[in-house]
PDB file of N, CA and C in Angstrom:
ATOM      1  N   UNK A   1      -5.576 -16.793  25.609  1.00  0.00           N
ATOM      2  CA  UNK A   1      -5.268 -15.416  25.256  1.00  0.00           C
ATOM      3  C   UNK A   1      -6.168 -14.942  24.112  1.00  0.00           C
ATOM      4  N   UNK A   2      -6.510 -15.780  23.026  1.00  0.00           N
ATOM      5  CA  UNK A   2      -7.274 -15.279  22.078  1.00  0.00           C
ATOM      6  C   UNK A   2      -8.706 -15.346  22.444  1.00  0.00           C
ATOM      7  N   UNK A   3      -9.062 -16.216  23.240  1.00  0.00           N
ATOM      8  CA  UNK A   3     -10.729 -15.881  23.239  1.00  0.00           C
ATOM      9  C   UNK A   3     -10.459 -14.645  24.842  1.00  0.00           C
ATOM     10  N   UNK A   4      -9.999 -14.222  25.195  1.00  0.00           N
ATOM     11  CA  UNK A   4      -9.848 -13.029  25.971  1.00  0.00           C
ATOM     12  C   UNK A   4     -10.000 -11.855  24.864  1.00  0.00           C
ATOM     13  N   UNK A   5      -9.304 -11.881  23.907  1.00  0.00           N
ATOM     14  CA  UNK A   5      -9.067 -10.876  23.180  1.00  0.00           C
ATOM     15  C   UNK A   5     -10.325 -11.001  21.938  1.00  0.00           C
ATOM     16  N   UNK A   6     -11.297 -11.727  21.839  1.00  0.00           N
ATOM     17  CA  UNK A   6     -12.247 -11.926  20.925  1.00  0.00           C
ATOM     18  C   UNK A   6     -13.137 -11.276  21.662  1.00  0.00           C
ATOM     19  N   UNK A   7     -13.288 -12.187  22.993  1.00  0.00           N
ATOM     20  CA  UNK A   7     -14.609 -11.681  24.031  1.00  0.00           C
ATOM     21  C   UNK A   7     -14.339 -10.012  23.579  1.00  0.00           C
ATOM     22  N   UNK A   8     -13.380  -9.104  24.027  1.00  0.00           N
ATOM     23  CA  UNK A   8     -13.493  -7.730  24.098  1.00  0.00           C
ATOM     24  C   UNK A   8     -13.654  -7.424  22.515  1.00  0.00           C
ATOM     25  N   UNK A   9     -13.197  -7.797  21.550  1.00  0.00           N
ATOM     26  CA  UNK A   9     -13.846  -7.536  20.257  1.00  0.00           C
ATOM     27  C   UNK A   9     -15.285  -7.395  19.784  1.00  0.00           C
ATOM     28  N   UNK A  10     -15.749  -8.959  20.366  1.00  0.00           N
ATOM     29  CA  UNK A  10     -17.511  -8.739  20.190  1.00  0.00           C
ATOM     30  C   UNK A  10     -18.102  -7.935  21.027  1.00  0.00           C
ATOM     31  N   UNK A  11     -17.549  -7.232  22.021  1.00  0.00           N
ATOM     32  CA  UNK A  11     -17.885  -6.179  22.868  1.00  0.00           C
ATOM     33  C   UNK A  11     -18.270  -5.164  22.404  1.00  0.00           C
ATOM     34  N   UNK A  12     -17.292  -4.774  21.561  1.00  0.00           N
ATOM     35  CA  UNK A  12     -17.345  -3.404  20.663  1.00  0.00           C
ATOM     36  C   UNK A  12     -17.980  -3.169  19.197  1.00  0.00           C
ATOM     37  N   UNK A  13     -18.810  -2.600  19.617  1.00  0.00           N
ATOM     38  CA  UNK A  13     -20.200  -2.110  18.424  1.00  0.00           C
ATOM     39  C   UNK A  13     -19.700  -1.386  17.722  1.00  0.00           C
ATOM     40  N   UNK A  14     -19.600  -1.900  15.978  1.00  0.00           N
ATOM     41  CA  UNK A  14     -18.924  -1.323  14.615  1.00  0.00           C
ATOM     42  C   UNK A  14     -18.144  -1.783  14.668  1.00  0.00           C
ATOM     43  N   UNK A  15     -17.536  -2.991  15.047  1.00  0.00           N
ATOM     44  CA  UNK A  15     -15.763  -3.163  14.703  1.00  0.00           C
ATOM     45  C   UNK A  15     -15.581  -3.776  14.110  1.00  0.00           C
ATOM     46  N   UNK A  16     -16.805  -4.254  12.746  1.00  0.00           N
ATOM     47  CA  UNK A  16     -16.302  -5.167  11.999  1.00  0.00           C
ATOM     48  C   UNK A  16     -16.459  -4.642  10.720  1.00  0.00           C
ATOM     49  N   UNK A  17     -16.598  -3.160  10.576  1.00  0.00           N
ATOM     50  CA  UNK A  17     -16.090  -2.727   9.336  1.00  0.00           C
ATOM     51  C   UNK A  17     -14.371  -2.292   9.164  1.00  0.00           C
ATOM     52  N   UNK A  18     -13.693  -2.237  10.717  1.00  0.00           N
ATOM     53  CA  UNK A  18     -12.184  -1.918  10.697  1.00  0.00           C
ATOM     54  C   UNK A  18     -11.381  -2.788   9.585  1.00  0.00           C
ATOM     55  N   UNK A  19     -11.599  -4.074   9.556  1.00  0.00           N
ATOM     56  CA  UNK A  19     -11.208  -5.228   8.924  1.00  0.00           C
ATOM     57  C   UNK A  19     -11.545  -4.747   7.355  1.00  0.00           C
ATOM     58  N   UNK A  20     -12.742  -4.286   7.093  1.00  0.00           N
ATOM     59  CA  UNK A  20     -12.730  -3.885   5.379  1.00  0.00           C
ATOM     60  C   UNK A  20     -12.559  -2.760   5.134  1.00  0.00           C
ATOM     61  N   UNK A  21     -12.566  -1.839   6.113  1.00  0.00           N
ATOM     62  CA  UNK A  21     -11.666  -0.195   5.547  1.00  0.00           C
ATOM     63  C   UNK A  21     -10.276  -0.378   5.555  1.00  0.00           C
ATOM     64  N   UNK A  22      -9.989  -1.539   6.411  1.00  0.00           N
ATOM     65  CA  UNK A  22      -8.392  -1.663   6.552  1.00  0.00           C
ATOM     66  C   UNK A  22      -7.865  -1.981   4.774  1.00  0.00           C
ATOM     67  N   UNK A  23      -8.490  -3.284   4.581  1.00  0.00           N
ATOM     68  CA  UNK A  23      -8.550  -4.089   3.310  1.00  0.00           C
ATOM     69  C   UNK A  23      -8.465  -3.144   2.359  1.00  0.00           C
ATOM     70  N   UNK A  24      -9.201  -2.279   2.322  1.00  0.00           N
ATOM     71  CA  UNK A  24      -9.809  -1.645   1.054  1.00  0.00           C
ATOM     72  C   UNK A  24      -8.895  -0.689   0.910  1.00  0.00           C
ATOM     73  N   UNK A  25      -8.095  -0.049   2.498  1.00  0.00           N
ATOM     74  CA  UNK A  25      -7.113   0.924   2.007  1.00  0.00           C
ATOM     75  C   UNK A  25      -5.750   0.510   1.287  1.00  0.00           C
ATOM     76  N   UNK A  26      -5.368  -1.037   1.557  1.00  0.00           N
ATOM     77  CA  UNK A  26      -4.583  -1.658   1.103  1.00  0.00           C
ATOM     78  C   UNK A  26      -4.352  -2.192  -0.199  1.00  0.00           C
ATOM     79  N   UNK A  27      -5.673  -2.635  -0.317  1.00  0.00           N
ATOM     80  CA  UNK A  27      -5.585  -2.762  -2.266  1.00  0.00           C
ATOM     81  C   UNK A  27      -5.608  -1.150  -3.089  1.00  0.00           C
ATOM     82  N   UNK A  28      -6.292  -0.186  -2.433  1.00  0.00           N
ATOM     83  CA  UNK A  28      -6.278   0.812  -3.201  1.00  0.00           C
ATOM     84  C   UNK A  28      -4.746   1.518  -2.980  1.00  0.00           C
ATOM     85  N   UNK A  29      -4.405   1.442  -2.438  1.00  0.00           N
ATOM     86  CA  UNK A  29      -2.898   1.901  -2.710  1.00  0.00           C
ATOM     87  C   UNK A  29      -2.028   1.168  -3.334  1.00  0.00           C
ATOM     88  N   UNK A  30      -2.097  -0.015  -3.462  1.00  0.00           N
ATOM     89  CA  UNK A  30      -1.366  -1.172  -4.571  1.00  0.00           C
ATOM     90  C   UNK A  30      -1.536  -1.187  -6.172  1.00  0.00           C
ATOM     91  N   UNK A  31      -2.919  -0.859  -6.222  1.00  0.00           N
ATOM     92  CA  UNK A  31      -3.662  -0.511  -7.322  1.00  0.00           C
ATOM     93  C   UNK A  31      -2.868   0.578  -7.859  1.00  0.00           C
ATOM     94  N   UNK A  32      -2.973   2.031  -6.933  1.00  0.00           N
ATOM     95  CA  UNK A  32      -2.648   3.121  -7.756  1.00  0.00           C
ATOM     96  C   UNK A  32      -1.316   3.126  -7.614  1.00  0.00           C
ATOM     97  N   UNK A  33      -0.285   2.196  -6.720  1.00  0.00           N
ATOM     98  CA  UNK A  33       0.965   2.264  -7.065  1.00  0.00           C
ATOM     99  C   UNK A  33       1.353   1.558  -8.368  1.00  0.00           C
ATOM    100  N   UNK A  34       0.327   0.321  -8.936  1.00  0.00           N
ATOM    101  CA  UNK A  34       0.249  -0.529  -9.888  1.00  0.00           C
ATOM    102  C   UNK A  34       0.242   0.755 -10.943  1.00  0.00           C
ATOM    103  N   UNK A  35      -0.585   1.173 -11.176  1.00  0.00           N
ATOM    104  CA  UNK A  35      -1.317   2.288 -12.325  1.00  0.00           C
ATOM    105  C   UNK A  35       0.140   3.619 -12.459  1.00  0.00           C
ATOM    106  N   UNK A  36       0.515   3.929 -11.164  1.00  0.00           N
ATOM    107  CA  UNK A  36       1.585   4.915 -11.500  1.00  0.00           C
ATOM    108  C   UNK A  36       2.982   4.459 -12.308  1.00  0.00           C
ATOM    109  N   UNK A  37       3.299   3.271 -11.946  1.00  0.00           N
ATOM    110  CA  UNK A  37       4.643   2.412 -12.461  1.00  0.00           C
ATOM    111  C   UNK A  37       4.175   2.164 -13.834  1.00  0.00           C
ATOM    112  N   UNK A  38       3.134   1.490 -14.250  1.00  0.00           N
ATOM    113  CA  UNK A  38       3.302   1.475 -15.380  1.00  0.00           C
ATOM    114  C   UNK A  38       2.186   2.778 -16.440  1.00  0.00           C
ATOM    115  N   UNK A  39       2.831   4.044 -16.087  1.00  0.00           N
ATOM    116  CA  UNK A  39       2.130   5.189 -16.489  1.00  0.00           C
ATOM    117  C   UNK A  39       3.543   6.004 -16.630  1.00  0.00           C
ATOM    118  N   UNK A  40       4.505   5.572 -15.820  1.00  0.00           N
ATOM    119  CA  UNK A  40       5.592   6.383 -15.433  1.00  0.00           C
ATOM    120  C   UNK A  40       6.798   6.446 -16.698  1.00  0.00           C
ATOM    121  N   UNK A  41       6.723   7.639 -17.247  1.00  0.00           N
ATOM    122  CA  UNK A  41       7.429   7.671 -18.564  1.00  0.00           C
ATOM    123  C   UNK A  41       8.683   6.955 -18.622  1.00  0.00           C
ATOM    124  N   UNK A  42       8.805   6.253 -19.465  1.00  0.00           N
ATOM    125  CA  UNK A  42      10.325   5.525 -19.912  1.00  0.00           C
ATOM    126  C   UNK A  42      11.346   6.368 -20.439  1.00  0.00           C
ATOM    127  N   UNK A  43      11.443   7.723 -20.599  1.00  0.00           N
ATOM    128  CA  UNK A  43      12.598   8.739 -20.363  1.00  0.00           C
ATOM    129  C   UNK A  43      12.957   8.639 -19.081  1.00  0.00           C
ATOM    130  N   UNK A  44      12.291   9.358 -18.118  1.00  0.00           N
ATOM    131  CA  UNK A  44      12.163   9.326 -16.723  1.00  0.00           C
ATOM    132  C   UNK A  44      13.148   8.473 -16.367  1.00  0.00           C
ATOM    133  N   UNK A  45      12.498   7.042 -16.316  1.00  0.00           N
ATOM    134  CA  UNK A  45      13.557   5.791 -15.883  1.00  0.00           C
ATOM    135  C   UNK A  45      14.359   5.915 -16.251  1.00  0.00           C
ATOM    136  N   UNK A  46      14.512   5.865 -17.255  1.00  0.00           N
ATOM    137  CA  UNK A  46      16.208   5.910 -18.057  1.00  0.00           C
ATOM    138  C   UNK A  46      16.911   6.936 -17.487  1.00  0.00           C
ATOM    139  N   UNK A  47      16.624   8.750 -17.009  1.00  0.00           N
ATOM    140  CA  UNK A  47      17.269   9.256 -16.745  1.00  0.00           C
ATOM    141  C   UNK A  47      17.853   8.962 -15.031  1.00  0.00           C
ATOM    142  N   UNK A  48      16.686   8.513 -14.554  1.00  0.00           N
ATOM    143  CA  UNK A  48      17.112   8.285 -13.055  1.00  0.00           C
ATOM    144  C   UNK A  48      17.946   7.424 -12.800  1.00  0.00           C
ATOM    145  N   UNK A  49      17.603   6.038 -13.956  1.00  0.00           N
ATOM    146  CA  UNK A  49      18.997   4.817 -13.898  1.00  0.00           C
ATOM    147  C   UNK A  49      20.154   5.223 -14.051  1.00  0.00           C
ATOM    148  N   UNK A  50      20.274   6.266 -14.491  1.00  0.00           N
ATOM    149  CA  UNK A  50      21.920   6.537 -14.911  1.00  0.00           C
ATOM    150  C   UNK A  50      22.380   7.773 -14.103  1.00  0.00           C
ATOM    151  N   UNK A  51      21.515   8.338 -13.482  1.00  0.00           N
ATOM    152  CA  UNK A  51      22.057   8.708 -12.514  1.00  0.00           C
ATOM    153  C   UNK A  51      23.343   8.567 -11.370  1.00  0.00           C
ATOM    154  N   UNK A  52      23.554   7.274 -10.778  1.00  0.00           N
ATOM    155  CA  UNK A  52      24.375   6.939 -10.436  1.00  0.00           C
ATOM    156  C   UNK A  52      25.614   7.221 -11.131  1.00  0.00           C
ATOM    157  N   UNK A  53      25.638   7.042 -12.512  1.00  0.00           N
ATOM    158  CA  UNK A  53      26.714   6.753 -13.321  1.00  0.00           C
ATOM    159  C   UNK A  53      27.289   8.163 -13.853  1.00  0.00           C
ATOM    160  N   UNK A  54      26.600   9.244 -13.585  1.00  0.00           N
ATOM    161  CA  UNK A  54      27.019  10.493 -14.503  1.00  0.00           C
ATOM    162  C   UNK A  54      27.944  10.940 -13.066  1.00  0.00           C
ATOM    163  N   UNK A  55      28.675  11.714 -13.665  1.00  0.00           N
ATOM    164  CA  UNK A  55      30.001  12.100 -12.689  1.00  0.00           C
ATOM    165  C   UNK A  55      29.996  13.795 -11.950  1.00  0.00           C
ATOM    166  N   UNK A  56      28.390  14.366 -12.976  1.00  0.00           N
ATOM    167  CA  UNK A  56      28.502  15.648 -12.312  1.00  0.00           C
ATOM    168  C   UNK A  56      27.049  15.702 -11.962  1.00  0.00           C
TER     169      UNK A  56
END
């Protein structure tokens, strides 16, 4: 099953940048989820944590 599915891979001309645009979109969104969390004001948190807890 896998060299069926390789053969049609090396078939197809450009398909081996899919693998590092894939990559690259994946760390860059980890990154800037990294960068937003710790950017994200500590009022903020505090007000959203207690959210649950306020009654109105």
């Amino acid at each position: 099953m896998l060299k069926f599915v390789k053969g049609h891979m090396d078939s197809i001309s450009g398909i081996e940048i899919y693998p590092i645009i894939s990559l690259s979109i994946f760390f860059i969104f980890f990154i800037v989820l990294l960068v937003w969390v710790f950017t994200y004001s500590k009022s903020k948190i505090n007000e959203l944590s207690e959210m649950p807890l306020n009654e109105d």
